Short mmCIF file of C-alpha atoms in Angstrom, two decimals:
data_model
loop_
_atom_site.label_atom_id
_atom_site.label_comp_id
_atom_site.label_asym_id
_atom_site.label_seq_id
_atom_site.Cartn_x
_atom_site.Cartn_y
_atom_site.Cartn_z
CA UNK M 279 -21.13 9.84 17.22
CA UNK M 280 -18.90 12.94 15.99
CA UNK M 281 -20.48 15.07 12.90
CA UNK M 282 -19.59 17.82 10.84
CA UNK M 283 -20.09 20.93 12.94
CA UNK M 284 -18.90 19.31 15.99
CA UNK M 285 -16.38 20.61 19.14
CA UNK M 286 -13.62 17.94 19.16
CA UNK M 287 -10.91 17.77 21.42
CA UNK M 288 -7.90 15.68 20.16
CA UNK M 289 -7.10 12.83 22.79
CA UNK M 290 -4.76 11.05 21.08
CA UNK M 291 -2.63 9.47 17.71
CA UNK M 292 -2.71 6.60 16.17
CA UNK M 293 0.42 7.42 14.68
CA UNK M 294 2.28 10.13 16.02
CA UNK M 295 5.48 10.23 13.93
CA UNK M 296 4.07 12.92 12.31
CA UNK M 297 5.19 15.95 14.42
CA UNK M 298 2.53 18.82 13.27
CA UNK M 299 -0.44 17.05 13.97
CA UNK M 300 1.64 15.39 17.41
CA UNK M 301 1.46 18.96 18.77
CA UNK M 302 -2.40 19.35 18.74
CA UNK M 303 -2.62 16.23 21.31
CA UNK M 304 -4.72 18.14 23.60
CA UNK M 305 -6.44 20.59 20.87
CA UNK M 306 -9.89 21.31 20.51
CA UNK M 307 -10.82 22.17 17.31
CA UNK M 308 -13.92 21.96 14.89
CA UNK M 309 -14.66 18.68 12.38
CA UNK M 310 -15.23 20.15 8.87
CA UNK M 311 -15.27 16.83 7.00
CA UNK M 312 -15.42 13.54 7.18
CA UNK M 313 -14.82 10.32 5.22
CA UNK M 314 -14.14 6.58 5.11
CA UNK M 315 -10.17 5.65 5.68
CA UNK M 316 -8.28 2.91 5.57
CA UNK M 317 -10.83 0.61 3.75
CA UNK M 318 -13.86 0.69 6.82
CA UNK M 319 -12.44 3.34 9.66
CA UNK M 320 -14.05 6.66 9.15
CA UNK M 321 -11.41 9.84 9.90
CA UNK M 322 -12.27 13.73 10.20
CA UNK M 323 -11.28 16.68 8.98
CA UNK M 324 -10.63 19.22 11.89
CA UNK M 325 -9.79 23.05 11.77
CA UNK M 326 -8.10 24.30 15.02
CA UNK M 327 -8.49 27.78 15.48
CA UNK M 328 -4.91 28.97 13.87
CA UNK M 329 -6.75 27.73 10.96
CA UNK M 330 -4.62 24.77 10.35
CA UNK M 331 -6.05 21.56 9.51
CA UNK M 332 -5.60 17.62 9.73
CA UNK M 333 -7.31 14.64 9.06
CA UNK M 334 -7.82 12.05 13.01
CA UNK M 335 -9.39 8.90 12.85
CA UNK M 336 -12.67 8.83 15.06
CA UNK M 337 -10.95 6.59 18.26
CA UNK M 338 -8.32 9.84 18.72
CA UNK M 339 -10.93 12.15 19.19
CA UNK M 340 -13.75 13.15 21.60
CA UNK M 341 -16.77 16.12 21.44
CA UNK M 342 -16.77 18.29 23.51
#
């Protein structure tokens, strides 16, 4: 289970047409939110350490 606070390395998209957050495939960065998405999935908020951030859904990511 991923929480707020947590090491996350991006393994994954779901979606990658989007080409910002198709570049941090690999990333580790640090979940700063959370919340429920698409009706029942729950997606974070994660801060990589450029200070960007973007929302993943819980299957593309993994702690660290």
């Amino acid at each position: 289970m991923i929480r707020v606070g947590d090491k996350v390395k991006v393994n994954s998209l779901a979606d990658p047409g989007e080409s910002e957050v198709a570049d941090r495939v690999g990333a580790i960065g640090i979940v700063k939110g959370n919340r429920i998405v698409d009706g029942s999935d729950i997606g974070y908020l994660v801060e990589f350490d450029d200070k960007t951030v973007a929302w993943f859904f819980a299957k593309e990511l993994a702690a660290v």
